[in-house]
């Protein structure tokens, strides 16, 4: 590293410089970026939306499930149902052959979709039991697939409000699918550092980031030395994470709708605050005293990317930052002072 000065020193996102791409998107929770400028966004209709560098977009999937779009918002029950029932493609990753791996938070399956929309289930059980609320999927440089499961409790809002610790991480390698870490607070996104020495884990209801050391052995890859990275309470619920090239870990705080970064030393930096202060305070207070409700969660949101859920680096120089969300219909983006850490498909 040529300089010890962190490129995020003094940096805050300029709201006036934020632009958007995509329109009428449905729950663009996770976003994949390719070198040519193409974006792939999770789509609640049961697939992904492909957005070309020219802004042209099309839905790709075997079928278009209209439940999410058509659910009436006249009552809390109807709104909550949109986020707890039916197909809900969540985390995305590219397989080695370019297919899209989909962690489906609604159907509780790890799926793989060819770029023409043909989809099949890879895993829906583990150790003879239902796999649970599959949240995120990640491929490493050795072509192993890592999968997070937030909880086995359904609806997931109950697990989130009661801080259940039944989340886990599984890996798919030559030995098949197996659990490598468990007892986690609503496991969400995971990312490797630049050398794949540590796996960083979002524990949404922790609410913190933890990390575990990746250990290779004759018995297969394992995770060990679990520790909290950064503050034990991030001041909101972490959801999506991504490393930049300097080693800062960018993180969205869902519902409080803040974008923060943790420096390599674990120091918290606030980069963008789009939350509703009053609703955010109620949310955090009720989580703290164990009285959090679905109503509290649904009221807390910003306006740029409501229920800010993920952060993705893209663009030709990996300096374009895209923000995914659970309630947004478009994708905000802005320029970072530092490029992102390239993912394995880059």
GROMACS .gro file of C-alpha atoms in nm:
model
  346
    1UNK     CA    1   0.000   0.000   0.000
    2UNK     CA    2   0.167   0.317  -0.119
    3UNK     CA    3   0.003   0.550   0.131
    4UNK     CA    4  -0.131   0.520   0.484
    5UNK     CA    5  -0.385   0.795   0.420
    6UNK     CA    6  -0.730   0.646   0.393
    7UNK     CA    7  -0.906   0.770   0.076
    8UNK     CA    8  -1.228   0.794   0.279
    9UNK     CA    9  -1.075   1.056   0.509
   10UNK     CA   10  -1.318   1.349   0.499
   11UNK     CA   11  -1.540   1.183   0.236
   12UNK     CA   12  -1.918   1.203   0.244
   13UNK     CA   13  -2.153   1.119  -0.041
   14UNK     CA   14  -2.278   1.435  -0.213
   15UNK     CA   15  -2.654   1.386  -0.245
   16UNK     CA   16  -2.664   1.630  -0.535
   17UNK     CA   17  -2.428   1.404  -0.730
   18UNK     CA   18  -2.636   1.088  -0.687
   19UNK     CA   19  -2.797   0.962  -1.007
   20UNK     CA   20  -3.016   0.659  -1.074
   21UNK     CA   21  -3.042   0.377  -1.323
   22UNK     CA   22  -3.331   0.141  -1.384
   23UNK     CA   23  -3.702   0.201  -1.348
   24UNK     CA   24  -4.002   0.013  -1.211
   25UNK     CA   25  -3.768  -0.239  -1.049
   26UNK     CA   26  -3.913  -0.484  -0.799
   27UNK     CA   27  -3.710  -0.535  -0.482
   28UNK     CA   28  -3.361  -0.480  -0.632
   29UNK     CA   29  -3.200  -0.619  -0.315
   30UNK     CA   30  -2.871  -0.735  -0.464
   31UNK     CA   31  -2.683  -0.604  -0.768
   32UNK     CA   32  -2.407  -0.765  -0.972
   33UNK     CA   33  -2.190  -0.550  -1.199
   34UNK     CA   34  -1.990  -0.662  -1.502
   35UNK     CA   35  -1.691  -0.500  -1.671
   36UNK     CA   36  -1.896  -0.388  -1.973
   37UNK     CA   37  -2.132  -0.186  -1.754
   38UNK     CA   38  -2.412  -0.443  -1.741
   39UNK     CA   39  -2.599  -0.467  -1.411
   40UNK     CA   40  -2.801  -0.762  -1.284
   41UNK     CA   41  -3.054  -0.684  -1.010
   42UNK     CA   42  -3.257  -0.931  -0.806
   43UNK     CA   43  -3.622  -0.916  -0.913
   44UNK     CA   44  -3.917  -1.019  -0.695
   45UNK     CA   45  -4.102  -1.156  -0.997
   46UNK     CA   46  -3.874  -1.460  -0.980
   47UNK     CA   47  -3.546  -1.388  -1.154
   48UNK     CA   48  -3.330  -1.087  -1.230
   49UNK     CA   49  -3.352  -0.765  -1.426
   50UNK     CA   50  -3.064  -0.711  -1.667
   51UNK     CA   51  -2.978  -0.344  -1.717
   52UNK     CA   52  -2.741  -0.273  -2.005
   53UNK     CA   53  -2.479   0.002  -2.003
   54UNK     CA   54  -2.719   0.198  -2.226
   55UNK     CA   55  -2.992   0.176  -1.961
   56UNK     CA   56  -3.205  -0.074  -2.154
   57UNK     CA   57  -3.352  -0.331  -1.920
   58UNK     CA   58  -3.537  -0.661  -1.938
   59UNK     CA   59  -3.663  -0.918  -1.690
   60UNK     CA   60  -3.507  -1.263  -1.713
   61UNK     CA   61  -3.680  -1.558  -1.550
   62UNK     CA   62  -3.888  -1.863  -1.626
   63UNK     CA   63  -4.203  -1.688  -1.515
   64UNK     CA   64  -4.308  -1.345  -1.400
   65UNK     CA   65  -4.469  -1.365  -1.056
   66UNK     CA   66  -4.686  -1.055  -1.021
   67UNK     CA   67  -4.765  -1.111  -0.652
   68UNK     CA   68  -4.509  -0.861  -0.526
   69UNK     CA   69  -4.620  -0.581  -0.759
   70UNK     CA   70  -4.992  -0.638  -0.721
   71UNK     CA   71  -5.015  -0.687  -0.345
   72UNK     CA   72  -5.234  -0.410  -0.211
   73UNK     CA   73  -5.072  -0.173   0.034
   74UNK     CA   74  -5.396  -0.083   0.207
   75UNK     CA   75  -5.305  -0.271   0.526
   76UNK     CA   76  -4.997  -0.365   0.720
   77UNK     CA   77  -5.070  -0.733   0.659
   78UNK     CA   78  -5.062  -0.686   0.283
   79UNK     CA   79  -4.736  -0.493   0.290
   80UNK     CA   80  -4.568  -0.738   0.525
   81UNK     CA   81  -4.676  -1.028   0.303
   82UNK     CA   82  -4.477  -0.880   0.014
   83UNK     CA   83  -4.155  -0.932   0.207
   84UNK     CA   84  -4.231  -1.270   0.363
   85UNK     CA   85  -4.414  -1.478   0.103
   86UNK     CA   86  -4.362  -1.610  -0.250
   87UNK     CA   87  -4.044  -1.598  -0.456
   88UNK     CA   88  -3.796  -1.335  -0.335
   89UNK     CA   89  -3.461  -1.357  -0.517
   90UNK     CA   90  -3.213  -1.206  -0.274
   91UNK     CA   91  -2.837  -1.253  -0.292
   92UNK     CA   92  -2.680  -1.307  -0.634
   93UNK     CA   93  -2.345  -1.437  -0.757
   94UNK     CA   94  -2.205  -1.545  -1.091
   95UNK     CA   95  -2.123  -1.912  -1.131
   96UNK     CA   96  -1.794  -1.991  -1.306
   97UNK     CA   97  -1.978  -2.039  -1.638
   98UNK     CA   98  -2.164  -1.708  -1.610
   99UNK     CA   99  -2.495  -1.848  -1.485
  100UNK     CA  100  -2.658  -1.659  -1.199
  101UNK     CA  101  -2.667  -1.819  -0.855
  102UNK     CA  102  -2.974  -1.700  -0.665
  103UNK     CA  103  -3.029  -1.719  -0.289
  104UNK     CA  104  -3.410  -1.716  -0.284
  105UNK     CA  105  -3.530  -1.573   0.046
  106UNK     CA  106  -3.892  -1.657  -0.038
  107UNK     CA  107  -3.871  -2.015  -0.166
  108UNK     CA  108  -3.589  -2.110   0.075
  109UNK     CA  109  -3.368  -2.249  -0.199
  110UNK     CA  110  -3.031  -2.198  -0.361
  111UNK     CA  111  -3.112  -2.175  -0.731
  112UNK     CA  112  -2.909  -2.139  -1.049
  113UNK     CA  113  -3.045  -1.955  -1.351
  114UNK     CA  114  -2.899  -1.962  -1.700
  115UNK     CA  115  -2.893  -1.629  -1.880
  116UNK     CA  116  -3.196  -1.735  -2.084
  117UNK     CA  117  -3.402  -1.774  -1.765
  118UNK     CA  118  -3.396  -2.152  -1.727
  119UNK     CA  119  -3.382  -2.216  -1.354
  120UNK     CA  120  -3.320  -2.519  -1.138
  121UNK     CA  121  -3.282  -2.581  -0.766
  122UNK     CA  122  -2.934  -2.665  -0.641
  123UNK     CA  123  -3.016  -2.708  -0.271
  124UNK     CA  124  -3.329  -2.681  -0.056
  125UNK     CA  125  -3.232  -2.915   0.231
  126UNK     CA  126  -2.926  -2.966   0.447
  127UNK     CA  127  -2.861  -3.263   0.673
  128UNK     CA  128  -3.209  -3.389   0.586
  129UNK     CA  129  -3.388  -3.073   0.702
  130UNK     CA  130  -3.533  -2.769   0.524
  131UNK     CA  131  -3.250  -2.527   0.458
  132UNK     CA  132  -3.422  -2.217   0.604
  133UNK     CA  133  -3.424  -1.853   0.494
  134UNK     CA  134  -3.150  -1.856   0.232
  135UNK     CA  135  -3.015  -1.502   0.218
  136UNK     CA  136  -2.687  -1.465   0.028
  137UNK     CA  137  -2.452  -1.657  -0.198
  138UNK     CA  138  -2.085  -1.595  -0.277
  139UNK     CA  139  -1.828  -1.775  -0.493
  140UNK     CA  140  -1.459  -1.777  -0.399
  141UNK     CA  141  -1.145  -1.805  -0.611
  142UNK     CA  142  -1.139  -2.184  -0.566
  143UNK     CA  143  -1.490  -2.203  -0.714
  144UNK     CA  144  -1.651  -2.297  -0.384
  145UNK     CA  145  -1.999  -2.163  -0.317
  146UNK     CA  146  -2.070  -2.005   0.021
  147UNK     CA  147  -2.427  -1.969   0.139
  148UNK     CA  148  -2.582  -1.780   0.430
  149UNK     CA  149  -2.907  -1.874   0.599
  150UNK     CA  150  -3.055  -1.604   0.821
  151UNK     CA  151  -3.288  -1.821   1.027
  152UNK     CA  152  -3.514  -2.125   1.019
  153UNK     CA  153  -3.794  -1.919   1.177
  154UNK     CA  154  -4.080  -1.821   0.946
  155UNK     CA  155  -4.188  -1.544   0.910
  156UNK     CA  156  -3.840  -1.398   0.927
  157UNK     CA  157  -3.975  -1.079   1.089
  158UNK     CA  158  -4.026  -1.279   1.410
  159UNK     CA  159  -3.664  -1.391   1.407
  160UNK     CA  160  -3.546  -1.038   1.338
  161UNK     CA  161  -3.747  -0.881   1.618
  162UNK     CA  162  -3.651  -1.143   1.877
  163UNK     CA  163  -3.280  -1.162   1.787
  164UNK     CA  164  -3.286  -1.536   1.729
  165UNK     CA  165  -2.936  -1.684   1.691
  166UNK     CA  166  -3.000  -1.974   1.456
  167UNK     CA  167  -2.833  -1.828   1.147
  168UNK     CA  168  -2.557  -2.025   0.979
  169UNK     CA  169  -2.307  -2.040   0.693
  170UNK     CA  170  -2.272  -2.340   0.462
  171UNK     CA  171  -2.023  -2.418   0.189
  172UNK     CA  172  -2.060  -2.623  -0.128
  173UNK     CA  173  -1.737  -2.790  -0.235
  174UNK     CA  174  -1.626  -3.129  -0.364
  175UNK     CA  175  -1.764  -3.281  -0.043
  176UNK     CA  176  -2.112  -3.142  -0.101
  177UNK     CA  177  -2.311  -2.897   0.113
  178UNK     CA  178  -2.221  -2.865   0.481
  179UNK     CA  179  -2.248  -2.616   0.768
  180UNK     CA  180  -1.923  -2.441   0.860
  181UNK     CA  181  -2.049  -2.181   1.113
  182UNK     CA  182  -2.368  -2.144   1.314
  183UNK     CA  183  -2.522  -1.961   1.609
  184UNK     CA  184  -2.525  -1.633   1.416
  185UNK     CA  185  -2.759  -1.334   1.455
  186UNK     CA  186  -2.964  -1.334   1.130
  187UNK     CA  187  -2.679  -1.408   0.892
  188UNK     CA  188  -2.682  -1.178   0.589
  189UNK     CA  189  -2.413  -1.086   0.336
  190UNK     CA  190  -2.059  -1.224   0.353
  191UNK     CA  191  -1.738  -1.110   0.183
  192UNK     CA  192  -1.378  -1.225   0.171
  193UNK     CA  193  -1.088  -0.988   0.221
  194UNK     CA  194  -0.837  -0.943  -0.062
  195UNK     CA  195  -0.639  -1.257   0.025
  196UNK     CA  196  -0.940  -1.470   0.126
  197UNK     CA  197  -0.780  -1.512   0.467
  198UNK     CA  198  -1.087  -1.385   0.654
  199UNK     CA  199  -1.458  -1.415   0.583
  200UNK     CA  200  -1.654  -1.110   0.701
  201UNK     CA  201  -2.008  -1.183   0.814
  202UNK     CA  202  -2.305  -0.951   0.852
  203UNK     CA  203  -2.504  -1.037   1.163
  204UNK     CA  204  -2.800  -0.810   1.102
  205UNK     CA  205  -2.953  -0.833   1.448
  206UNK     CA  206  -2.612  -0.843   1.617
  207UNK     CA  207  -2.613  -0.572   1.509
  208UNK     CA  208  -2.251  -0.599   1.400
  209UNK     CA  209  -2.000  -0.746   1.159
  210UNK     CA  210  -1.806  -1.052   1.265
  211UNK     CA  211  -1.527  -1.232   1.088
  212UNK     CA  212  -1.382  -1.582   1.083
  213UNK     CA  213  -1.049  -1.713   0.963
  214UNK     CA  214  -1.054  -1.942   0.659
  215UNK     CA  215  -0.858  -2.261   0.728
  216UNK     CA  216  -0.765  -2.514   0.460
  217UNK     CA  217  -0.703  -2.876   0.558
  218UNK     CA  218  -0.724  -3.231   0.429
  219UNK     CA  219  -1.074  -3.247   0.577
  220UNK     CA  220  -1.185  -2.948   0.369
  221UNK     CA  221  -1.221  -2.576   0.426
  222UNK     CA  222  -1.328  -2.459   0.771
  223UNK     CA  223  -1.396  -2.135   0.957
  224UNK     CA  224  -1.246  -2.055   1.295
  225UNK     CA  225  -1.141  -1.770   1.530
  226UNK     CA  226  -1.476  -1.592   1.523
  227UNK     CA  227  -1.458  -1.232   1.643
  228UNK     CA  228  -1.655  -0.909   1.616
  229UNK     CA  229  -1.500  -0.663   1.370
  230UNK     CA  230  -1.558  -0.296   1.447
  231UNK     CA  231  -1.820  -0.170   1.693
  232UNK     CA  232  -2.033  -0.433   1.868
  233UNK     CA  233  -2.337  -0.219   1.785
  234UNK     CA  234  -2.325  -0.038   1.451
  235UNK     CA  235  -2.610   0.202   1.531
  236UNK     CA  236  -2.841   0.025   1.286
  237UNK     CA  237  -2.898  -0.311   1.124
  238UNK     CA  238  -2.618  -0.408   0.881
  239UNK     CA  239  -2.734  -0.574   0.560
  240UNK     CA  240  -2.498  -0.553   0.261
  241UNK     CA  241  -2.118  -0.519   0.260
  242UNK     CA  242  -1.840  -0.473   0.004
  243UNK     CA  243  -1.468  -0.407   0.032
  244UNK     CA  244  -1.288  -0.128  -0.145
  245UNK     CA  245  -0.930  -0.163  -0.269
  246UNK     CA  246  -0.788   0.013   0.037
  247UNK     CA  247  -0.948  -0.237   0.274
  248UNK     CA  248  -1.244  -0.034   0.397
  249UNK     CA  249  -1.558  -0.243   0.440
  250UNK     CA  250  -1.861  -0.051   0.313
  251UNK     CA  251  -2.191  -0.143   0.475
  252UNK     CA  252  -2.558  -0.054   0.441
  253UNK     CA  253  -2.776  -0.020   0.749
  254UNK     CA  254  -3.123  -0.130   0.644
  255UNK     CA  255  -3.432   0.061   0.767
  256UNK     CA  256  -3.219   0.330   0.933
  257UNK     CA  257  -3.094   0.370   0.575
  258UNK     CA  258  -2.736   0.476   0.632
  259UNK     CA  259  -2.425   0.390   0.434
  260UNK     CA  260  -2.121   0.347   0.655
  261UNK     CA  261  -1.769   0.211   0.620
  262UNK     CA  262  -1.545   0.030   0.865
  263UNK     CA  263  -1.178   0.114   0.818
  264UNK     CA  264  -0.915  -0.164   0.829
  265UNK     CA  265  -0.881  -0.076   1.197
  266UNK     CA  266  -1.257  -0.120   1.252
  267UNK     CA  267  -1.339   0.250   1.289
  268UNK     CA  268  -1.693   0.343   1.181
  269UNK     CA  269  -1.733   0.617   0.919
  270UNK     CA  270  -2.072   0.759   0.820
  271UNK     CA  271  -2.080   0.816   0.443
  272UNK     CA  272  -2.449   0.883   0.377
  273UNK     CA  273  -2.752   0.926   0.604
  274UNK     CA  274  -3.089   0.894   0.434
  275UNK     CA  275  -3.288   0.768   0.731
  276UNK     CA  276  -3.595   0.906   0.904
  277UNK     CA  277  -3.448   1.010   1.242
  278UNK     CA  278  -3.769   0.971   1.442
  279UNK     CA  279  -3.861   0.632   1.295
  280UNK     CA  280  -3.501   0.514   1.327
  281UNK     CA  281  -3.497   0.601   1.697
  282UNK     CA  282  -3.818   0.408   1.759
  283UNK     CA  283  -3.677   0.113   1.565
  284UNK     CA  284  -3.355   0.097   1.764
  285UNK     CA  285  -3.523   0.163   2.101
  286UNK     CA  286  -3.777  -0.112   2.045
  287UNK     CA  287  -3.511  -0.357   1.931
  288UNK     CA  288  -3.310  -0.277   2.242
  289UNK     CA  289  -3.600  -0.344   2.479
  290UNK     CA  290  -3.738  -0.643   2.290
  291UNK     CA  291  -4.061  -0.483   2.168
  292UNK     CA  292  -3.976  -0.438   1.800
  293UNK     CA  293  -4.273  -0.494   1.568
  294UNK     CA  294  -4.321  -0.529   1.195
  295UNK     CA  295  -4.489  -0.189   1.205
  296UNK     CA  296  -4.171  -0.034   1.348
  297UNK     CA  297  -3.967  -0.188   1.068
  298UNK     CA  298  -4.203  -0.081   0.791
  299UNK     CA  299  -4.215   0.280   0.910
  300UNK     CA  300  -3.838   0.320   0.915
  301UNK     CA  301  -3.706   0.400   0.569
  302UNK     CA  302  -3.533   0.666   0.363
  303UNK     CA  303  -3.615   0.807   0.019
  304UNK     CA  304  -3.310   0.738  -0.200
  305UNK     CA  305  -3.309   0.358  -0.166
  306UNK     CA  306  -3.579   0.267   0.088
  307UNK     CA  307  -3.464  -0.020   0.309
  308UNK     CA  308  -3.108   0.022   0.185
  309UNK     CA  309  -2.983  -0.333   0.143
  310UNK     CA  310  -2.661  -0.369  -0.057
  311UNK     CA  311  -2.358  -0.189  -0.193
  312UNK     CA  312  -2.185  -0.285  -0.520
  313UNK     CA  313  -1.877  -0.142  -0.690
  314UNK     CA  314  -1.885  -0.128  -1.071
  315UNK     CA  315  -1.798   0.088  -1.368
  316UNK     CA  316  -1.481   0.052  -1.578
  317UNK     CA  317  -1.260   0.160  -1.288
  318UNK     CA  318  -1.473   0.006  -1.008
  319UNK     CA  319  -1.538   0.353  -0.866
  320UNK     CA  320  -1.912   0.359  -0.933
  321UNK     CA  321  -2.112   0.263  -0.622
  322UNK     CA  322  -2.460   0.117  -0.669
  323UNK     CA  323  -2.707   0.089  -0.380
  324UNK     CA  324  -2.962  -0.192  -0.373
  325UNK     CA  325  -3.281  -0.180  -0.170
  326UNK     CA  326  -3.587  -0.377  -0.065
  327UNK     CA  327  -3.846  -0.106  -0.128
  328UNK     CA  328  -3.689   0.097  -0.408
  329UNK     CA  329  -3.783   0.089  -0.776
  330UNK     CA  330  -3.456   0.228  -0.910
  331UNK     CA  331  -3.083   0.202  -0.831
  332UNK     CA  332  -2.901   0.511  -0.701
  333UNK     CA  333  -2.532   0.541  -0.785
  334UNK     CA  334  -2.242   0.779  -0.723
  335UNK     CA  335  -1.864   0.799  -0.762
  336UNK     CA  336  -1.632   0.671  -0.490
  337UNK     CA  337  -1.289   0.822  -0.413
  338UNK     CA  338  -1.148   0.469  -0.409
  339UNK     CA  339  -1.215   0.169  -0.637
  340UNK     CA  340  -1.384  -0.141  -0.510
  341UNK     CA  341  -1.207  -0.470  -0.449
  342UNK     CA  342  -1.262  -0.680  -0.764
  343UNK     CA  343  -1.489  -0.982  -0.716
  344UNK     CA  344  -1.390  -1.323  -0.853
  345UNK     CA  345  -1.597  -1.278  -1.170
  346UNK     CA  346  -1.427  -0.947  -1.255
   0.00000   0.00000   0.00000
